[in-house]
PDB file of C-alpha atoms in Angstrom:
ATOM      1  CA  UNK A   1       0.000   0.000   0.000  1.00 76.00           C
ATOM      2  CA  UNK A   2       2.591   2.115  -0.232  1.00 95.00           C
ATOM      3  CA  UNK A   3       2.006   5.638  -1.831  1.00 97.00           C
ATOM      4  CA  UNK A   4       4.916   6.298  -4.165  1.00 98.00           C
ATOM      5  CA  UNK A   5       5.584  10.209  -5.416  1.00 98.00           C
ATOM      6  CA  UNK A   6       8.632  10.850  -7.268  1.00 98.00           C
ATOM      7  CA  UNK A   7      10.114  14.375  -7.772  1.00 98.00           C
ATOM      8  CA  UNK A   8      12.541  15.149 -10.730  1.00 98.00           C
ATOM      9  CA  UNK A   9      13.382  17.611 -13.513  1.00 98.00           C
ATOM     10  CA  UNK A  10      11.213  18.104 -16.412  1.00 98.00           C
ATOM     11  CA  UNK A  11      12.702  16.921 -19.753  1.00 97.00           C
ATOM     12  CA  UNK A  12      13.304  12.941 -19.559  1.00 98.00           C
ATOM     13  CA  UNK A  13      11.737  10.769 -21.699  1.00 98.00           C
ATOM     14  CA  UNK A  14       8.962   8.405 -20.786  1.00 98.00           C
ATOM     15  CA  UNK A  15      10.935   5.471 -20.711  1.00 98.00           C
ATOM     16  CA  UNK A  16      13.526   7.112 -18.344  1.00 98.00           C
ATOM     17  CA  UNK A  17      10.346   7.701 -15.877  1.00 98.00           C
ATOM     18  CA  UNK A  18       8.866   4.174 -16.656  1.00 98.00           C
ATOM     19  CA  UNK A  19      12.283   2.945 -15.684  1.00 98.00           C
ATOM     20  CA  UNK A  20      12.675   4.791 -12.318  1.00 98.00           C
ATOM     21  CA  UNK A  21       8.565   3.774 -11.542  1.00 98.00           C
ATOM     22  CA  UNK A  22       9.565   0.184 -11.947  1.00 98.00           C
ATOM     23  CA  UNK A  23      13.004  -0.108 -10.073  1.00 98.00           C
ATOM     24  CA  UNK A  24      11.349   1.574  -7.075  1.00 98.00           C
ATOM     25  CA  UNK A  25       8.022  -0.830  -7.334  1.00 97.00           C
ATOM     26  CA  UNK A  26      10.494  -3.993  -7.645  1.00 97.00           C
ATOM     27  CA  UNK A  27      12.704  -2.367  -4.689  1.00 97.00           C
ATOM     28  CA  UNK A  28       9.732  -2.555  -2.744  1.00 97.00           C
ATOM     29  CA  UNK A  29       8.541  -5.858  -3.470  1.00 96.00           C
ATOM     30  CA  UNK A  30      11.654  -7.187  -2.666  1.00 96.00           C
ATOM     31  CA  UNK A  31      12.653  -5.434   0.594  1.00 95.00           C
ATOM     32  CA  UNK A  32       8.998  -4.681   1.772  1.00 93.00           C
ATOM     33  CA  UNK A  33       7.117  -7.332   0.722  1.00 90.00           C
ATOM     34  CA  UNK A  34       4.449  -5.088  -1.069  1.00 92.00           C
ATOM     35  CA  UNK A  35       1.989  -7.333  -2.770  1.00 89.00           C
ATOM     36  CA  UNK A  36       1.573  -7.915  -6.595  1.00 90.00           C
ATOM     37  CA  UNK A  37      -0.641  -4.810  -8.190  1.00 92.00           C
ATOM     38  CA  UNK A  38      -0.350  -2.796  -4.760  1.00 93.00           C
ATOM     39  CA  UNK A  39       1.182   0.236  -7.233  1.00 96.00           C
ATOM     40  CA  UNK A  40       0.052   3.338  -6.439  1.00 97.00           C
ATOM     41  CA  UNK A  41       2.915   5.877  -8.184  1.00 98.00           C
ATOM     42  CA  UNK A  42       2.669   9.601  -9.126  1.00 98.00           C
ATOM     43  CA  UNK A  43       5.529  11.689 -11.178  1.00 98.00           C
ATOM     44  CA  UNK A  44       5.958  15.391 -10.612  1.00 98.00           C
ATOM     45  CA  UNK A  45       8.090  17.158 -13.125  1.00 98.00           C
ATOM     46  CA  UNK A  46       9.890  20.106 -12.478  1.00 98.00           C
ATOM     47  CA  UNK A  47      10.964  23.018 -14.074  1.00 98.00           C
ATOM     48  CA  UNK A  48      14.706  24.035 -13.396  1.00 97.00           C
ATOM     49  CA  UNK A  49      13.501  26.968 -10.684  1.00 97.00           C
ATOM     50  CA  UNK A  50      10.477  25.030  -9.104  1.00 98.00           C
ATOM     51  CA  UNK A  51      13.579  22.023  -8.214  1.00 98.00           C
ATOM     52  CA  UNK A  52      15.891  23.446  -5.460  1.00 98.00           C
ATOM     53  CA  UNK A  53      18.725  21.253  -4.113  1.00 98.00           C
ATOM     54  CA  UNK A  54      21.857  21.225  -2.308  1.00 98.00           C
ATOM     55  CA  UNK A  55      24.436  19.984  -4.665  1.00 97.00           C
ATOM     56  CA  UNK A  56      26.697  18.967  -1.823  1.00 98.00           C
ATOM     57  CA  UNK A  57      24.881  18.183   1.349  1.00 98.00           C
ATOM     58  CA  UNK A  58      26.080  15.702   3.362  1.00 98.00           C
ATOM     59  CA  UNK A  59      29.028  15.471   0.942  1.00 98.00           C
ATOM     60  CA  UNK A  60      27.302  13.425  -1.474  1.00 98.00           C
ATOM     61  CA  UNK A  61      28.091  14.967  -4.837  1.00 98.00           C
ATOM     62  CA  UNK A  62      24.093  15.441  -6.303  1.00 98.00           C
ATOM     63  CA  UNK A  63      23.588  16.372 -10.291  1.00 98.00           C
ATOM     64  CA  UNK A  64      20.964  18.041 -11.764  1.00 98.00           C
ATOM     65  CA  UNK A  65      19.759  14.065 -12.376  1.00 98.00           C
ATOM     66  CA  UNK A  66      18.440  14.068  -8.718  1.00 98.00           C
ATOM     67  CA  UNK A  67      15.734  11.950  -8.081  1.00 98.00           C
ATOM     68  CA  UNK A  68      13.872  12.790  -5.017  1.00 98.00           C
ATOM     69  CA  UNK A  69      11.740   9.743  -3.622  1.00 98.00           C
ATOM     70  CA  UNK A  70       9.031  10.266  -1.184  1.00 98.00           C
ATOM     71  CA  UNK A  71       6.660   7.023   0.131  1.00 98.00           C
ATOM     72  CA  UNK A  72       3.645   7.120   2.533  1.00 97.00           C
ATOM     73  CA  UNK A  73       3.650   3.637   3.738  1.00 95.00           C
ATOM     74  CA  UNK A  74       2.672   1.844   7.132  1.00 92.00           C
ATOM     75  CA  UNK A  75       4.911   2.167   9.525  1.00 93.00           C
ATOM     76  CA  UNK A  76       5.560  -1.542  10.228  1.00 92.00           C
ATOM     77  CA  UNK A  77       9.279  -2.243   8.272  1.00 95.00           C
ATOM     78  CA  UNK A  78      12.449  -2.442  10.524  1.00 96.00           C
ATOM     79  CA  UNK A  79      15.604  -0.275  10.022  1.00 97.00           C
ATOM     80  CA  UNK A  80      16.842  -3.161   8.357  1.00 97.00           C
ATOM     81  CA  UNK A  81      14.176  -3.819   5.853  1.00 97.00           C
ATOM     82  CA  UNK A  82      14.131  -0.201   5.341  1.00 97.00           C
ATOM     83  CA  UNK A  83      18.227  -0.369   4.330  1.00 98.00           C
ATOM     84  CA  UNK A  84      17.594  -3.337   1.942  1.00 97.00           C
ATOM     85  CA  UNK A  85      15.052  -1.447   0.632  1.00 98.00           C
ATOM     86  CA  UNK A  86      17.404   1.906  -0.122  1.00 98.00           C
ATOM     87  CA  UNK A  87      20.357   0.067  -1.355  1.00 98.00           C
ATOM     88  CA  UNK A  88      18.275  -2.092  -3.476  1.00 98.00           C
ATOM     89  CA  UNK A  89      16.191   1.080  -4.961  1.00 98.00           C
ATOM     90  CA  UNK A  90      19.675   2.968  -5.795  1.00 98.00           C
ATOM     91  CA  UNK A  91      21.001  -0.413  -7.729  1.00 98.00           C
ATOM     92  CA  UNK A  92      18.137  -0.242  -9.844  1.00 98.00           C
ATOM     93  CA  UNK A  93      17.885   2.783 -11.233  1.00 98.00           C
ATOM     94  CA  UNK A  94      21.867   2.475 -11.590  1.00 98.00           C
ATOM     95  CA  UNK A  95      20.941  -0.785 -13.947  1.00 98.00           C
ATOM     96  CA  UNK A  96      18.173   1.346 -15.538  1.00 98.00           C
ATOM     97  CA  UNK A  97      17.826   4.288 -16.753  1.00 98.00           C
ATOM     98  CA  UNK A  98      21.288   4.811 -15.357  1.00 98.00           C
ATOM     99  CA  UNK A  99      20.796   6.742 -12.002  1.00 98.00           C
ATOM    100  CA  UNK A 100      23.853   7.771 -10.051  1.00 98.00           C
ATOM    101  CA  UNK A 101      23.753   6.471  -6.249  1.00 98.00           C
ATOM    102  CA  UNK A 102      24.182  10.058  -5.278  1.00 98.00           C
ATOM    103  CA  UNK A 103      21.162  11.231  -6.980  1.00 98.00           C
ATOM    104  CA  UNK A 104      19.116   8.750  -5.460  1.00 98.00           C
ATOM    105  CA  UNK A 105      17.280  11.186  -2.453  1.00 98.00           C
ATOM    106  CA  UNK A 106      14.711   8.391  -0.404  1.00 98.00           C
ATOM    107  CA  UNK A 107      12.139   9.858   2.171  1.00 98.00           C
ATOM    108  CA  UNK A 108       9.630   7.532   4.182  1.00 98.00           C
ATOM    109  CA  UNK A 109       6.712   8.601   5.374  1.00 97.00           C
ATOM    110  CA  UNK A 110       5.432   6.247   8.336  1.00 96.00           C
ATOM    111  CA  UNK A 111       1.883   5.891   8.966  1.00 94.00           C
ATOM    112  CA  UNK A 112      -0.907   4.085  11.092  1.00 92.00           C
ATOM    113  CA  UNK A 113      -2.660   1.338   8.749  1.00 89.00           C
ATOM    114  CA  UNK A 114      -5.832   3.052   9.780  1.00 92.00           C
ATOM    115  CA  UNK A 115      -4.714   5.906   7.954  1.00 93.00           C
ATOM    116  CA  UNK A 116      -5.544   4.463   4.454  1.00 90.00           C
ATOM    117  CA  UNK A 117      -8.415   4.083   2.261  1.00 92.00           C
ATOM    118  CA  UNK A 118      -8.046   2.734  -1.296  1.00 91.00           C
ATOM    119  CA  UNK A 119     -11.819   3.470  -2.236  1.00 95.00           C
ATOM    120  CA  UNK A 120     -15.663   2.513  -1.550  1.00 95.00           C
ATOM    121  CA  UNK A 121     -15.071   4.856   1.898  1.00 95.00           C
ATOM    122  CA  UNK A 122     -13.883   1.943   3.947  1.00 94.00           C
ATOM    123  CA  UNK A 123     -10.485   1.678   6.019  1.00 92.00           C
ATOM    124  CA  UNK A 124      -9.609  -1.498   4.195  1.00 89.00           C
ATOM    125  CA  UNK A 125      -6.650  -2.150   6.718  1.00 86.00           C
ATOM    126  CA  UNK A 126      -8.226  -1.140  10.242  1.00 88.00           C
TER     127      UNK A 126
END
């Protein structure tokens, strides 16, 4: 059930963003456990000025290729599920479309199951 948004720059092609939707929904099934057809993933393109970034932060040398991952999921995954889960997502996208490690930015956003509904009105998970 996760809730994937991904934030980049505006001018890749589609199969560059098919590639990044499907190394993070394979990262996921694989560290996570998410189940089959639980893909729920939403692109946001940005325009040069609407993407602001610290090139350097942390030391980790970003590019202007800087993929910035943010997923609302339940907050049920230990720290080491959560690990597999970010090296696993920056291999990927290093296979295909070609992703850097640096430019691989991961956010998680931990949540009660309660806090979900995937239609009808209903609180499938509480």
């Amino acid at each position: 059930m996760p809730l994937v948004r991904i934030s980049l720059r505006r001018g890749k092609p589609a199969s560059h963003i098919a590639a990044i939707r499907n190394a993070i929904y394979q990262a996921m099934t694989e560290s996570f456990n998410v189940p089959q057809n639980d893909r729920f993933i939403l692109v946001h393109q940005h325009e040069a000025d609407e993407f602001d970034y610290d090139p350097n932060y942390l030391d980790i040398a970003r590019s202007d290729d800087l993929v910035i991952i943010q997923i609302a999921c339940n907050n049920t995954r230990t720290v080491e599920q959560k690990q597999a889960f970010y090296r696993r997502t920056a291999e990927l996208l290093s296979g295909s479309p070609g992703l850097r490690p640096q430019d691989v930015f991961i956010n998680l956003l931990e949540t009660a199951k309660e806090n979900w509904s995937f239609g009808n009105g209903i609180a499938q998970y509480a």
